[in-house]
């Protein structure tokens, strides 16, 4: 729901935390972040929000912060100068969690960095937020006597073969055991905890080495032991006993540990047994794109038969190999999406049994590329170039790949929180660990980064954001002749445009009419940044509410170049916006914008550089002259009446003048006369202003007849969410066609449903069971409209684009009204809610 600033200053004062204005100077990529709920207000008190522990935390903080200003930093640990990787914040249906660090003097490496976890219940503001500040995380930036890499009692066996050998019918248990770290996912610095691990190495004795990146150390677990010891204990820095960005680990037969230290150190260091610092064996010549330099490298493979080190040189978009500390060469790659290019490759695997065929996790192209020896281009063997998604034929920021003896690739599909096995030559993979929903349960992962196998075939996953290593046991079924072909994910059926049909149908594949077809955000005339609404006039001119760019773009028919007609910025002045939520345009060309954070509706006459308040604007409140985070409006033809979804007041209001509104219906709750954050409304003016309300957190559509005291549920099931055709999951918009059919934006199900009033279920008309950037997919759609040709136009919020599904079969009108088709379409209104992940 509400777009909250991504980066905020926090000033600690007693038991009150005040959230200051958003800034982007520290982490500019955070301007693309959009928080999902309208529940984070500009300030909130944590007095009585937690138990006595919070007072202790505040006291501890004040002892060293000395009234200095701190920053809550949402910067992902994956950034290293690459484009942003956004992280969904929902962890269950009842609350959401913000994770960040309070940083002293804007420096994450000084003493006293705390983790802050804020859980705001969906009942807020009825229930207060719960704030928990962790124990201090001390980054050891002083010299320690314990950073010596000791041999201890470890036994080493030389790597004679790098082939991964698994039985052809291998399967893994879906529930894992946590072998290093805490199963609860909590980070820490003690011997039983991890902090953002990135890689794992398992020797032939099944002893485990963990690259505990956030703690700048290597942890060691002897086979069949539960005692974890530290074998390398570094700190942040550029000295040879320090690290900046530990990304990959390997061990040779003599027990020497090789660590890829990416980011600004740009090197691989070798730590011999008993050594107190490393020696550079690759890179170490500064950051750059020369042959002897690395730039934020992320993946490493070492062929012990030749001692060649292969590196995924991420920010140089290439694969390089080092045959000695002074000798290196570029193997392949440059920046781009062609078959001879990469975008931020993060993983590399070398099949030494097949003439050093390369497999590259081409992360930002969402694919795995296979490069045969001396080839001039790669072949995509998994994923679809540039089109991320959660279909079984798609990947979303893959970070690692391993290939076994059966020609199966095992892929870390990071942003889908899963491990996928994909046979080379197949059109899709199968999930072997995790799922598309992140979590901390034993069958869930949270942004995994790497994987490995032990000699018995057990799968080990570096569950990075859960700060743990998960072990999935393998079993081998008896061989059968049953086909192992993986079915493709369900999609909406494509209908022929020939012949007649009883109900209108739309193509299953959409065309992008505004924004990036592959979901990229931006500020140019051809890109969008989290659009939240659209309006189409009778000539099919498209007005797009480009919310995070604080502007309105006009796209003329058949043009994908936008013209800025309202150009604002963040703020509360009349030429500024807090959070743009909905747009309407009247017959005179006046533009009406719902400015959610400023609790108002503003009107821009043609050519105006600032707006005029036509509803609200008196601050937040529940009185008749106040709005509280409104999300949608409906404006009828030839009238000045404005109907508003007053979302956080859980009501629908009507404003007949700019000075005062009247409550039409609603209060907080789940009964028939109540709403739970309603985000969309439609007014059927041909039926005496019958209301249809997207009652978002009740997961239903409510119909209110004129003068009724109660609403009637016409779609969905109260307080029950799901993906069945008789269910909704956070519906955010509803409109109606001339036949009286409802079209519902079912946001968390990534689809639009057509629902006949009186029916017990709906039908998918746009999107489907999977989400992504393919033409058939949506990723948290917010609103839907029709153009004058009957095409379905959908605001594809997370994909930063507007999609048009053309009519494939046009049915006759069943119930005619006195309103023409274009007018009915133009006056249809929608809404949308939070960007959640259940």
mmCIF file with all atom_site columns, C-alpha atoms in Angstrom, residues 188-269:
data_model
loop_
_atom_site.group_PDB
_atom_site.id
_atom_site.type_symbol
_atom_site.label_atom_id
_atom_site.label_alt_id
_atom_site.label_comp_id
_atom_site.label_asym_id
_atom_site.label_entity_id
_atom_site.label_seq_id
_atom_site.pdbx_PDB_ins_code
_atom_site.Cartn_x
_atom_site.Cartn_y
_atom_site.Cartn_z
_atom_site.occupancy
_atom_site.B_iso_or_equiv
_atom_site.pdbx_formal_charge
_atom_site.auth_seq_id
_atom_site.auth_comp_id
_atom_site.auth_asym_id
_atom_site.auth_atom_id
_atom_site.pdbx_PDB_model_num
ATOM 1  C CA . UNK A 1 188 ? 25.248 -13.219 15.398 1.00 0.00 ? 188 UNK A CA 1
ATOM 2  C CA . UNK A 1 189 ? 28.973 -13.250 16.061 1.00 0.00 ? 189 UNK A CA 1
ATOM 3  C CA . UNK A 1 190 ? 29.354 -16.149 18.484 1.00 0.00 ? 190 UNK A CA 1
ATOM 4  C CA . UNK A 1 191 ? 30.527 -19.599 17.395 1.00 0.00 ? 191 UNK A CA 1
ATOM 5  C CA . UNK A 1 192 ? 26.995 -20.919 16.915 1.00 0.00 ? 192 UNK A CA 1
ATOM 6  C CA . UNK A 1 193 ? 25.880 -18.038 14.693 1.00 0.00 ? 193 UNK A CA 1
ATOM 7  C CA . UNK A 1 194 ? 26.526 -16.681 11.225 1.00 0.00 ? 194 UNK A CA 1
ATOM 8  C CA . UNK A 1 195 ? 26.079 -13.243 9.705  1.00 0.00 ? 195 UNK A CA 1
ATOM 9  C CA . UNK A 1 196 ? 25.285 -13.176 6.002  1.00 0.00 ? 196 UNK A CA 1
ATOM 10 C CA . UNK A 1 197 ? 27.208 -16.285 4.842  1.00 0.00 ? 197 UNK A CA 1
ATOM 11 C CA . UNK A 1 198 ? 28.002 -16.381 1.132  1.00 0.00 ? 198 UNK A CA 1
ATOM 12 C CA . UNK A 1 199 ? 29.670 -19.655 0.276  1.00 0.00 ? 199 UNK A CA 1
ATOM 13 C CA . UNK A 1 200 ? 30.475 -23.135 1.548  1.00 0.00 ? 200 UNK A CA 1
ATOM 14 C CA . UNK A 1 201 ? 33.143 -25.737 0.842  1.00 0.00 ? 201 UNK A CA 1
ATOM 15 C CA . UNK A 1 202 ? 32.795 -29.414 1.801  1.00 0.00 ? 202 UNK A CA 1
ATOM 16 C CA . UNK A 1 203 ? 35.868 -31.643 1.735  1.00 0.00 ? 203 UNK A CA 1
ATOM 17 C CA . UNK A 1 204 ? 35.850 -35.361 1.038  1.00 0.00 ? 204 UNK A CA 1
ATOM 18 C CA . UNK A 1 205 ? 35.614 -36.100 4.737  1.00 0.00 ? 205 UNK A CA 1
ATOM 19 C CA . UNK A 1 206 ? 32.358 -34.086 4.812  1.00 0.00 ? 206 UNK A CA 1
ATOM 20 C CA . UNK A 1 207 ? 33.904 -31.390 6.941  1.00 0.00 ? 207 UNK A CA 1
ATOM 21 C CA . UNK A 1 208 ? 32.387 -28.000 6.263  1.00 0.00 ? 208 UNK A CA 1
ATOM 22 C CA . UNK A 1 209 ? 33.988 -24.599 5.715  1.00 0.00 ? 209 UNK A CA 1
ATOM 23 C CA . UNK A 1 210 ? 31.616 -21.627 5.786  1.00 0.00 ? 210 UNK A CA 1
ATOM 24 C CA . UNK A 1 211 ? 32.429 -18.199 4.441  1.00 0.00 ? 211 UNK A CA 1
ATOM 25 C CA . UNK A 1 212 ? 30.846 -16.137 7.224  1.00 0.00 ? 212 UNK A CA 1
ATOM 26 C CA . UNK A 1 213 ? 31.058 -12.939 5.212  1.00 0.00 ? 213 UNK A CA 1
ATOM 27 C CA . UNK A 1 214 ? 29.329 -10.506 7.539  1.00 0.00 ? 214 UNK A CA 1
ATOM 28 C CA . UNK A 1 215 ? 31.696 -11.506 10.346 1.00 0.00 ? 215 UNK A CA 1
ATOM 29 C CA . UNK A 1 216 ? 34.815 -11.523 8.092  1.00 0.00 ? 216 UNK A CA 1
ATOM 30 C CA . UNK A 1 217 ? 35.769 -15.047 9.091  1.00 0.00 ? 217 UNK A CA 1
ATOM 31 C CA . UNK A 1 218 ? 35.794 -18.701 8.012  1.00 0.00 ? 218 UNK A CA 1
ATOM 32 C CA . UNK A 1 219 ? 34.000 -21.190 10.238 1.00 0.00 ? 219 UNK A CA 1
ATOM 33 C CA . UNK A 1 220 ? 34.897 -24.871 10.318 1.00 0.00 ? 220 UNK A CA 1
ATOM 34 C CA . UNK A 1 221 ? 32.742 -27.846 11.303 1.00 0.00 ? 221 UNK A CA 1
ATOM 35 C CA . UNK A 1 222 ? 34.439 -31.220 11.523 1.00 0.00 ? 222 UNK A CA 1
ATOM 36 C CA . UNK A 1 223 ? 32.467 -34.124 10.089 1.00 0.00 ? 223 UNK A CA 1
ATOM 37 C CA . UNK A 1 224 ? 30.026 -35.632 12.617 1.00 0.00 ? 224 UNK A CA 1
ATOM 38 C CA . UNK A 1 225 ? 30.742 -32.832 15.072 1.00 0.00 ? 225 UNK A CA 1
ATOM 39 C CA . UNK A 1 226 ? 28.576 -30.048 16.415 1.00 0.00 ? 226 UNK A CA 1
ATOM 40 C CA . UNK A 1 227 ? 31.468 -27.821 17.489 1.00 0.00 ? 227 UNK A CA 1
ATOM 41 C CA . UNK A 1 228 ? 32.152 -24.923 15.146 1.00 0.00 ? 228 UNK A CA 1
ATOM 42 C CA . UNK A 1 229 ? 35.593 -23.314 15.245 1.00 0.00 ? 229 UNK A CA 1
ATOM 43 C CA . UNK A 1 230 ? 37.019 -20.228 13.572 1.00 0.00 ? 230 UNK A CA 1
ATOM 44 C CA . UNK A 1 231 ? 39.944 -20.964 11.262 1.00 0.00 ? 231 UNK A CA 1
ATOM 45 C CA . UNK A 1 232 ? 40.283 -17.485 9.759  1.00 0.00 ? 232 UNK A CA 1
ATOM 46 C CA . UNK A 1 233 ? 39.261 -14.472 11.824 1.00 0.00 ? 233 UNK A CA 1
ATOM 47 C CA . UNK A 1 234 ? 39.680 -11.300 9.839  1.00 0.00 ? 234 UNK A CA 1
ATOM 48 C CA . UNK A 1 235 ? 38.222 -7.845  9.999  1.00 0.00 ? 235 UNK A CA 1
ATOM 49 C CA . UNK A 1 236 ? 37.146 -5.158  7.584  1.00 0.00 ? 236 UNK A CA 1
ATOM 50 C CA . UNK A 1 237 ? 39.950 -3.527  5.630  1.00 0.00 ? 237 UNK A CA 1
ATOM 51 C CA . UNK A 1 238 ? 42.495 -3.753  2.859  1.00 0.00 ? 238 UNK A CA 1
ATOM 52 C CA . UNK A 1 239 ? 45.409 -5.376  4.687  1.00 0.00 ? 239 UNK A CA 1
ATOM 53 C CA . UNK A 1 240 ? 46.225 -8.980  3.830  1.00 0.00 ? 240 UNK A CA 1
ATOM 54 C CA . UNK A 1 241 ? 44.679 -10.147 7.088  1.00 0.00 ? 241 UNK A CA 1
ATOM 55 C CA . UNK A 1 242 ? 41.460 -8.270  6.296  1.00 0.00 ? 242 UNK A CA 1
ATOM 56 C CA . UNK A 1 243 ? 38.525 -8.460  3.906  1.00 0.00 ? 243 UNK A CA 1
ATOM 57 C CA . UNK A 1 244 ? 35.960 -6.168  2.375  1.00 0.00 ? 244 UNK A CA 1
ATOM 58 C CA . UNK A 1 245 ? 33.597 -8.526  0.592  1.00 0.00 ? 245 UNK A CA 1
ATOM 59 C CA . UNK A 1 246 ? 34.116 -12.272 1.080  1.00 0.00 ? 246 UNK A CA 1
ATOM 60 C CA . UNK A 1 247 ? 32.305 -13.968 -1.797 1.00 0.00 ? 247 UNK A CA 1
ATOM 61 C CA . UNK A 1 248 ? 33.725 -17.446 -2.510 1.00 0.00 ? 248 UNK A CA 1
ATOM 62 C CA . UNK A 1 249 ? 35.893 -20.097 -0.869 1.00 0.00 ? 249 UNK A CA 1
ATOM 63 C CA . UNK A 1 250 ? 37.888 -23.150 -1.944 1.00 0.00 ? 250 UNK A CA 1
ATOM 64 C CA . UNK A 1 251 ? 40.425 -25.468 -0.291 1.00 0.00 ? 251 UNK A CA 1
ATOM 65 C CA . UNK A 1 252 ? 43.385 -27.241 -1.851 1.00 0.00 ? 252 UNK A CA 1
ATOM 66 C CA . UNK A 1 253 ? 44.789 -30.631 -0.917 1.00 0.00 ? 253 UNK A CA 1
ATOM 67 C CA . UNK A 1 254 ? 47.288 -29.102 1.502  1.00 0.00 ? 254 UNK A CA 1
ATOM 68 C CA . UNK A 1 255 ? 44.606 -27.343 3.496  1.00 0.00 ? 255 UNK A CA 1
ATOM 69 C CA . UNK A 1 256 ? 45.279 -23.884 2.092  1.00 0.00 ? 256 UNK A CA 1
ATOM 70 C CA . UNK A 1 257 ? 42.148 -21.761 1.952  1.00 0.00 ? 257 UNK A CA 1
ATOM 71 C CA . UNK A 1 258 ? 41.446 -19.561 -1.073 1.00 0.00 ? 258 UNK A CA 1
ATOM 72 C CA . UNK A 1 259 ? 39.074 -16.643 -0.554 1.00 0.00 ? 259 UNK A CA 1
ATOM 73 C CA . UNK A 1 260 ? 37.616 -14.395 -3.232 1.00 0.00 ? 260 UNK A CA 1
ATOM 74 C CA . UNK A 1 261 ? 37.569 -10.913 -1.687 1.00 0.00 ? 261 UNK A CA 1
ATOM 75 C CA . UNK A 1 262 ? 35.431 -8.922  -4.103 1.00 0.00 ? 262 UNK A CA 1
ATOM 76 C CA . UNK A 1 263 ? 34.295 -5.310  -4.040 1.00 0.00 ? 263 UNK A CA 1
ATOM 77 C CA . UNK A 1 264 ? 37.101 -2.777  -3.490 1.00 0.00 ? 264 UNK A CA 1
ATOM 78 C CA . UNK A 1 265 ? 39.835 -5.328  -2.701 1.00 0.00 ? 265 UNK A CA 1
ATOM 79 C CA . UNK A 1 266 ? 39.400 -7.142  -6.003 1.00 0.00 ? 266 UNK A CA 1
ATOM 80 C CA . UNK A 1 267 ? 41.584 -10.139 -5.200 1.00 0.00 ? 267 UNK A CA 1
ATOM 81 C CA . UNK A 1 268 ? 41.887 -13.798 -4.284 1.00 0.00 ? 268 UNK A CA 1
ATOM 82 C CA . UNK A 1 269 ? 44.006 -14.505 -1.222 1.00 0.00 ? 269 UNK A CA 1
#
